[in-house]
Amino acid sequence: MVHIEKTELEKKLSTALRAKKHYKDQWTQAMKELAAYRHNELKSAQSILQRQQQELESVKIHSEEQKIIRKDLTQVKEEVSRVQKETFNDECPSKVTEAEDTANPDVARWIEERDILLETGVYTQNDFTIQQLDQKIKACLK
């Protein structure tokens, strides 16, 4: 009887050991799969982060370029404004004396109109309208 019980217990022990080995193998396989999944997720997150950093760097470079362009544009506008003021200031004394020297109200009005047109920035000394006004003024002054 004892021998039969021993044999049954050995079978049960053998079955339990096989089950234990089977579950241990399954557990090891699950841990490997989990590690591989985590590794893939980490790689994916790193690639996304790297792409975002590149985009951020390109935006930063674009922003710096825009700042430089704005600075250059501001400098150009200031230079144009300075040149216009200098040109206007250079022309003003002669125009004022021309207007004072003439008793003709048309000449004074033409000079004033020419000055106003030039101040707007739409017209330049080379425009046909300005040249016509200059010719009228010169003709009346002679």
XYZ file of N, CA and C in Angstrom:
426
model
N 0.813 -1.193 0.000
C 0.000 0.000 0.000
C 0.860 1.262 0.000
N 1.837 1.200 0.845
C 2.726 2.357 0.941
C 3.425 2.555 -0.407
N 3.769 1.456 -0.988
C 4.453 1.540 -2.278
C 3.550 2.178 -3.337
N 2.274 1.845 -3.343
C 1.316 2.405 -4.289
C 1.135 3.899 -4.015
N 1.035 4.250 -2.744
C 0.899 5.661 -2.392
C 2.133 6.447 -2.826
N 3.290 5.763 -2.634
C 4.538 6.417 -3.042
C 4.528 6.664 -4.539
N 4.108 5.711 -5.306
C 4.065 5.832 -6.757
C 3.090 6.937 -7.161
N 1.932 6.983 -6.529
C 0.951 8.024 -6.840
C 1.498 9.413 -6.490
N 2.150 9.485 -5.349
C 2.733 10.772 -4.941
C 3.848 11.196 -5.899
N 4.615 10.249 -6.355
C 5.686 10.563 -7.309
C 5.092 11.061 -8.628
N 3.981 10.441 -9.067
C 3.300 10.884 -10.289
C 2.778 12.299 -10.104
N 2.139 12.537 -8.941
C 1.630 13.874 -8.667
C 2.773 14.890 -8.621
N 3.883 14.506 -7.985
C 5.051 15.384 -7.911
C 5.593 15.648 -9.299
N 5.669 14.625 -10.123
C 6.154 14.767 -11.490
C 5.228 15.686 -12.279
N 3.933 15.518 -12.132
C 2.954 16.361 -12.821
C 3.085 17.804 -12.341
N 3.224 17.965 -11.033
C 3.361 19.321 -10.478
C 4.646 19.985 -10.977
N 5.723 19.218 -11.048
C 6.997 19.770 -11.542
C 6.898 20.147 -13.016
N 6.228 19.320 -13.809
C 6.034 19.651 -15.228
C 5.180 20.913 -15.371
N 4.124 20.996 -14.557
C 3.259 22.185 -14.603
C 4.052 23.416 -14.182
N 4.867 23.252 -13.132
C 5.688 24.367 -12.674
C 6.639 24.816 -13.782
N 7.286 23.872 -14.448
C 8.211 24.208 -15.547
C 7.462 24.885 -16.689
N 6.275 24.374 -17.000
C 5.464 24.956 -18.073
C 5.098 26.413 -17.753
N 4.608 26.642 -16.533
C 4.242 28.011 -16.138
C 5.467 28.925 -16.078
N 6.595 28.357 -15.640
C 7.832 29.135 -15.600
C 8.249 29.536 -17.014
N 8.145 28.632 -17.970
C 8.470 28.943 -19.374
C 7.520 30.006 -19.928
N 6.240 29.860 -19.607
C 5.258 30.855 -20.060
C 5.566 32.231 -19.451
N 5.900 32.244 -18.172
C 6.219 33.498 -17.481
C 7.464 34.134 -18.110
N 8.469 33.383 -18.394
C 9.696 33.884 -19.017
C 9.385 34.442 -20.399
N 8.574 33.735 -21.175
C 8.190 34.216 -22.511
C 7.416 35.533 -22.407
N 6.514 35.633 -21.458
C 5.727 36.862 -21.270
C 6.641 38.025 -20.889
N 7.608 37.778 -20.030
C 8.546 38.832 -19.627
C 9.400 39.292 -20.811
N 9.827 38.362 -21.664
C 10.594 38.719 -22.864
C 9.754 39.575 -23.808
N 8.497 39.180 -24.009
C 7.604 39.948 -24.874
C 7.360 41.350 -24.306
N 7.171 41.424 -22.985
C 6.975 42.719 -22.344
C 8.212 43.602 -22.504
N 9.390 43.025 -22.340
C 10.638 43.782 -22.511
C 10.785 44.266 -23.952
N 10.440 43.420 -24.907
C 10.518 43.814 -26.316
C 9.516 44.929 -26.611
N 8.306 44.819 -26.053
C 7.284 45.856 -26.253
C 7.753 47.187 -25.667
N 8.281 47.159 -24.458
C 8.784 48.381 -23.832
C 9.936 48.984 -24.644
N 10.808 48.118 -25.145
C 11.928 48.594 -25.964
C 11.419 49.281 -27.235
N 10.442 48.681 -27.886
C 9.869 49.285 -29.097
C 9.185 50.613 -28.780
N 8.460 50.667 -27.671
C 7.807 51.915 -27.267
C 8.844 52.996 -26.977
N 9.923 52.625 -26.323
C 10.983 53.583 -26.015
C 11.617 54.113 -27.304
N 11.900 53.242 -28.243
C 12.468 53.664 -29.532
C 11.510 54.598 -30.263
N 10.231 54.256 -30.248
C 9.228 55.089 -30.904
C 9.163 56.474 -30.255
N 9.155 56.500 -28.930
C 9.114 57.779 -28.217
C 10.376 58.604 -28.495
N 11.514 57.951 -28.571
C 12.761 58.658 -28.871
C 12.741 59.248 -30.275
N 12.240 58.501 -31.231
C 12.193 59.019 -32.602
C 11.223 60.204 -32.699
N 10.089 60.126 -31.999
C 9.131 61.235 -31.986
C 9.767 62.456 -31.335
N 10.447 62.251 -30.221
C 11.115 63.350 -29.528
C 12.189 63.976 -30.400
N 12.948 63.156 -31.092
C 14.000 63.673 -31.972
C 13.390 64.495 -33.118
N 12.306 64.014 -33.700
C 11.633 64.739 -34.774
C 11.092 66.077 -34.260
N 10.508 66.080 -33.063
C 10.002 67.316 -32.480
C 11.137 68.299 -32.192
N 12.273 67.802 -31.751
C 13.420 68.671 -31.506
C 13.916 69.295 -32.806
N 13.922 68.524 -33.871
C 14.330 69.059 -35.169
C 13.361 70.141 -35.629
N 12.071 69.895 -35.458
C 11.076 70.899 -35.833
C 11.238 72.157 -34.993
N 11.460 71.982 -33.712
C 11.672 73.123 -32.822
C 12.908 73.908 -33.226
N 13.954 73.218 -33.588
C 15.190 73.887 -34.023
C 14.957 74.662 -35.320
N 14.195 74.077 -36.245
C 13.923 74.784 -37.493
C 13.049 76.008 -37.243
N 12.094 75.896 -36.323
C 11.258 77.052 -35.971
C 12.120 78.131 -35.321
N 13.036 77.724 -34.468
C 13.933 78.673 -33.801
C 14.803 79.395 -34.828
N 15.344 78.659 -35.770
C 16.178 79.266 -36.815
C 15.340 80.225 -37.651
N 14.118 79.803 -38.002
C 13.228 80.666 -38.788
C 12.903 81.942 -38.021
N 12.675 81.804 -36.724
C 12.381 82.967 -35.887
C 13.570 83.926 -35.840
N 14.763 83.375 -35.709
C 15.967 84.219 -35.692
C 16.141 84.932 -37.028
N 15.876 84.222 -38.121
C 15.972 84.844 -39.439
C 14.964 85.979 -39.568
N 13.743 85.763 -39.066
C 12.719 86.796 -39.119
C 13.138 88.021 -38.311
N 13.755 87.803 -37.135
C 14.229 88.919 -36.322
C 15.294 89.711 -37.075
N 16.196 89.010 -37.728
C 17.259 89.679 -38.487
C 16.657 90.468 -39.639
N 15.697 89.865 -40.318
C 15.054 90.546 -41.445
C 14.310 91.790 -40.953
N 13.601 91.661 -39.836
C 12.888 92.829 -39.287
C 13.871 93.932 -38.896
N 14.978 93.537 -38.293
C 15.989 94.517 -37.892
C 16.548 95.225 -39.126
N 16.884 94.446 -40.157
C 17.390 95.042 -41.392
C 16.348 95.955 -42.029
N 15.097 95.521 -42.032
C 14.027 96.321 -42.610
C 13.853 97.629 -41.842
N 13.928 97.546 -40.527
C 13.819 98.755 -39.708
C 14.966 99.707 -40.020
N 16.161 99.169 -40.162
C 17.315 100.012 -40.489
C 17.140 100.667 -41.853
N 16.636 99.906 -42.808
C 16.428 100.463 -44.150
C 15.365 101.556 -44.106
N 14.273 101.307 -43.360
C 13.219 102.319 -43.248
C 13.763 103.587 -42.606
N 14.574 103.412 -41.563
C 15.153 104.586 -40.898
C 16.068 105.349 -41.854
N 16.848 104.614 -42.626
C 17.758 105.251 -43.586
C 16.964 106.000 -44.659
N 15.902 105.373 -45.157
C 15.063 106.030 -46.167
C 14.424 107.287 -45.578
N 13.943 107.156 -44.354
C 13.326 108.311 -43.694
C 14.340 109.440 -43.512
N 15.547 109.068 -43.102
C 16.599 110.073 -42.908
C 16.945 110.759 -44.223
N 17.059 109.965 -45.280
C 17.389 110.541 -46.589
C 16.259 111.445 -47.071
N 15.007 111.017 -46.859
C 13.875 111.854 -47.270
C 13.870 113.164 -46.499
N 14.147 113.087 -45.200
C 14.187 114.308 -44.401
C 15.298 115.234 -44.862
N 16.463 114.631 -45.140
C 17.579 115.451 -45.618
C 17.236 116.093 -46.956
N 16.629 115.311 -47.840
C 16.250 115.831 -49.149
C 15.199 116.924 -48.993
N 14.226 116.674 -48.138
C 13.178 117.667 -47.910
C 13.782 118.924 -47.282
N 14.655 118.765 -46.309
C 15.278 119.919 -45.659
C 16.172 120.685 -46.625
N 16.835 119.969 -47.531
C 17.675 120.638 -48.527
C 16.821 121.438 -49.506
N 15.625 120.915 -49.827
C 14.778 121.583 -50.807
C 13.961 122.706 -50.178
N 13.636 122.582 -48.910
C 12.745 123.549 -48.264
C 13.236 124.984 -48.315
N 14.491 125.302 -47.968
C 14.894 126.700 -47.962
C 14.777 127.354 -49.330
N 15.161 126.642 -50.384
C 15.075 127.231 -51.712
C 13.617 127.418 -52.123
N 12.743 126.478 -51.738
C 11.337 126.589 -52.112
C 10.680 127.736 -51.355
N 11.056 127.872 -50.110
C 10.479 128.959 -49.326
C 10.920 130.303 -49.891
N 12.178 130.399 -50.243
C 12.644 131.674 -50.805
C 12.006 131.920 -52.156
N 11.799 130.843 -52.927
C 11.135 131.012 -54.218
C 9.722 131.537 -54.001
N 9.024 130.971 -53.039
C 7.652 131.384 -52.777
C 7.614 132.812 -52.244
N 8.582 133.179 -51.425
C 8.613 134.529 -50.878
C 8.976 135.557 -51.942
N 9.849 135.139 -52.869
C 10.300 136.056 -53.901
C 9.208 136.361 -54.918
N 8.268 135.481 -55.050
C 7.237 135.685 -56.069
C 6.005 136.306 -55.453
N 5.445 137.169 -56.218
C 4.202 137.778 -55.784
C 3.019 137.036 -56.387
N 3.309 136.135 -57.322
C 2.270 135.385 -58.014
C 1.732 134.282 -57.087
N 0.463 134.279 -56.744
C -0.091 133.254 -55.855
C -0.115 131.862 -56.501
N -0.161 131.793 -57.837
C -0.146 130.492 -58.517
C 1.178 129.779 -58.279
N 2.264 130.517 -58.332
C 3.586 129.909 -58.147
C 3.690 129.347 -56.730
N 3.244 130.123 -55.753
C 3.284 129.657 -54.368
C 2.426 128.410 -54.202
N 1.263 128.382 -54.843
C 0.372 127.230 -54.752
C 1.003 126.014 -55.424
N 1.630 126.219 -56.595
C 2.281 125.105 -57.297
C 3.442 124.535 -56.483
N 4.193 125.416 -55.879
C 5.307 124.952 -55.036
C 4.762 124.143 -53.863
N 3.710 124.623 -53.256
C 3.103 123.920 -52.125
C 2.549 122.560 -52.564
N 1.887 122.529 -53.720
C 1.341 121.256 -54.223
C 2.464 120.265 -54.519
N 3.540 120.761 -55.140
C 4.683 119.894 -55.454
C 5.267 119.325 -54.163
N 5.423 120.166 -53.141
C 5.975 119.718 -51.865
C 5.080 118.660 -51.217
N 3.783 118.897 -51.260
C 2.848 117.937 -50.667
C 2.906 116.598 -51.395
N 2.953 116.632 -52.724
C 3.027 115.388 -53.500
C 4.315 114.623 -53.206
N 5.417 115.354 -53.079
C 6.687 114.695 -52.784
C 6.712 114.122 -51.369
N 6.077 114.795 -50.436
C 6.050 114.333 -49.049
C 5.262 113.040 -48.887
N 4.262 112.835 -49.740
C 3.455 111.615 -49.622
C 4.280 110.372 -49.920
N 5.341 110.520 -50.702
C 6.163 109.381 -51.053
C 5.666 108.645 -52.277
N 4.518 109.031 -52.781
C 3.958 108.384 -53.970
C 4.687 108.903 -55.209
N 5.030 110.192 -55.192
C 5.690 110.821 -56.328
C 7.162 111.058 -56.023
N 7.979 111.039 -57.084
C 9.403 111.355 -56.968
C 9.712 112.500 -57.912
N 10.939 112.978 -57.865
C 11.344 114.081 -58.727
C 11.248 113.697 -60.211
N 11.298 112.413 -60.514
C 11.285 111.951 -61.914
C 9.879 111.759 -62.475
N 8.838 111.878 -61.646
C 7.468 111.692 -62.126
C 7.050 112.864 -63.026
N 6.209 112.516 -64.000
C 5.778 113.491 -65.011
C 5.050 114.668 -64.368
N 4.182 114.397 -63.409
C 3.403 115.450 -62.755
C 4.324 116.441 -62.047
N 5.305 115.944 -61.331
C 6.246 116.808 -60.605
C 7.070 117.625 -61.596
N 7.492 116.998 -62.671
C 8.279 117.712 -63.680
C 7.451 118.830 -64.331
N 6.160 118.567 -64.561
C 5.306 119.612 -65.127
C 5.162 120.789 -64.164
N 4.954 120.498 -62.893
C 4.863 121.571 -61.903
C 6.169 122.372 -61.847
N 7.292 121.683 -61.899
C 8.593 122.377 -61.882
C 8.729 123.286 -63.106
N 8.288 122.800 -64.263
C 8.368 123.619 -65.481
C 7.489 124.857 -65.362
N 6.275 124.704 -64.824
C 5.380 125.845 -64.644
C 6.001 126.866 -63.686
N 6.585 126.362 -62.619
C 7.197 127.256 -61.631
C 8.367 128.011 -62.244
N 9.199 127.304 -62.972
C 10.376 127.940 -63.575
C 9.925 128.979 -64.639
N 8.884 128.604 -65.384
C 8.402 129.536 -66.414
C 7.865 130.807 -65.787
N 7.174 130.698 -64.676
C 6.613 131.883 -64.021
C 7.702 132.718 -63.330
N 8.742 132.069 -62.887
C 9.822 132.779 -62.191
C 10.715 133.530 -63.158
N 10.739 133.146 -64.413
C 11.596 133.821 -65.387
C 11.021 135.064 -65.905
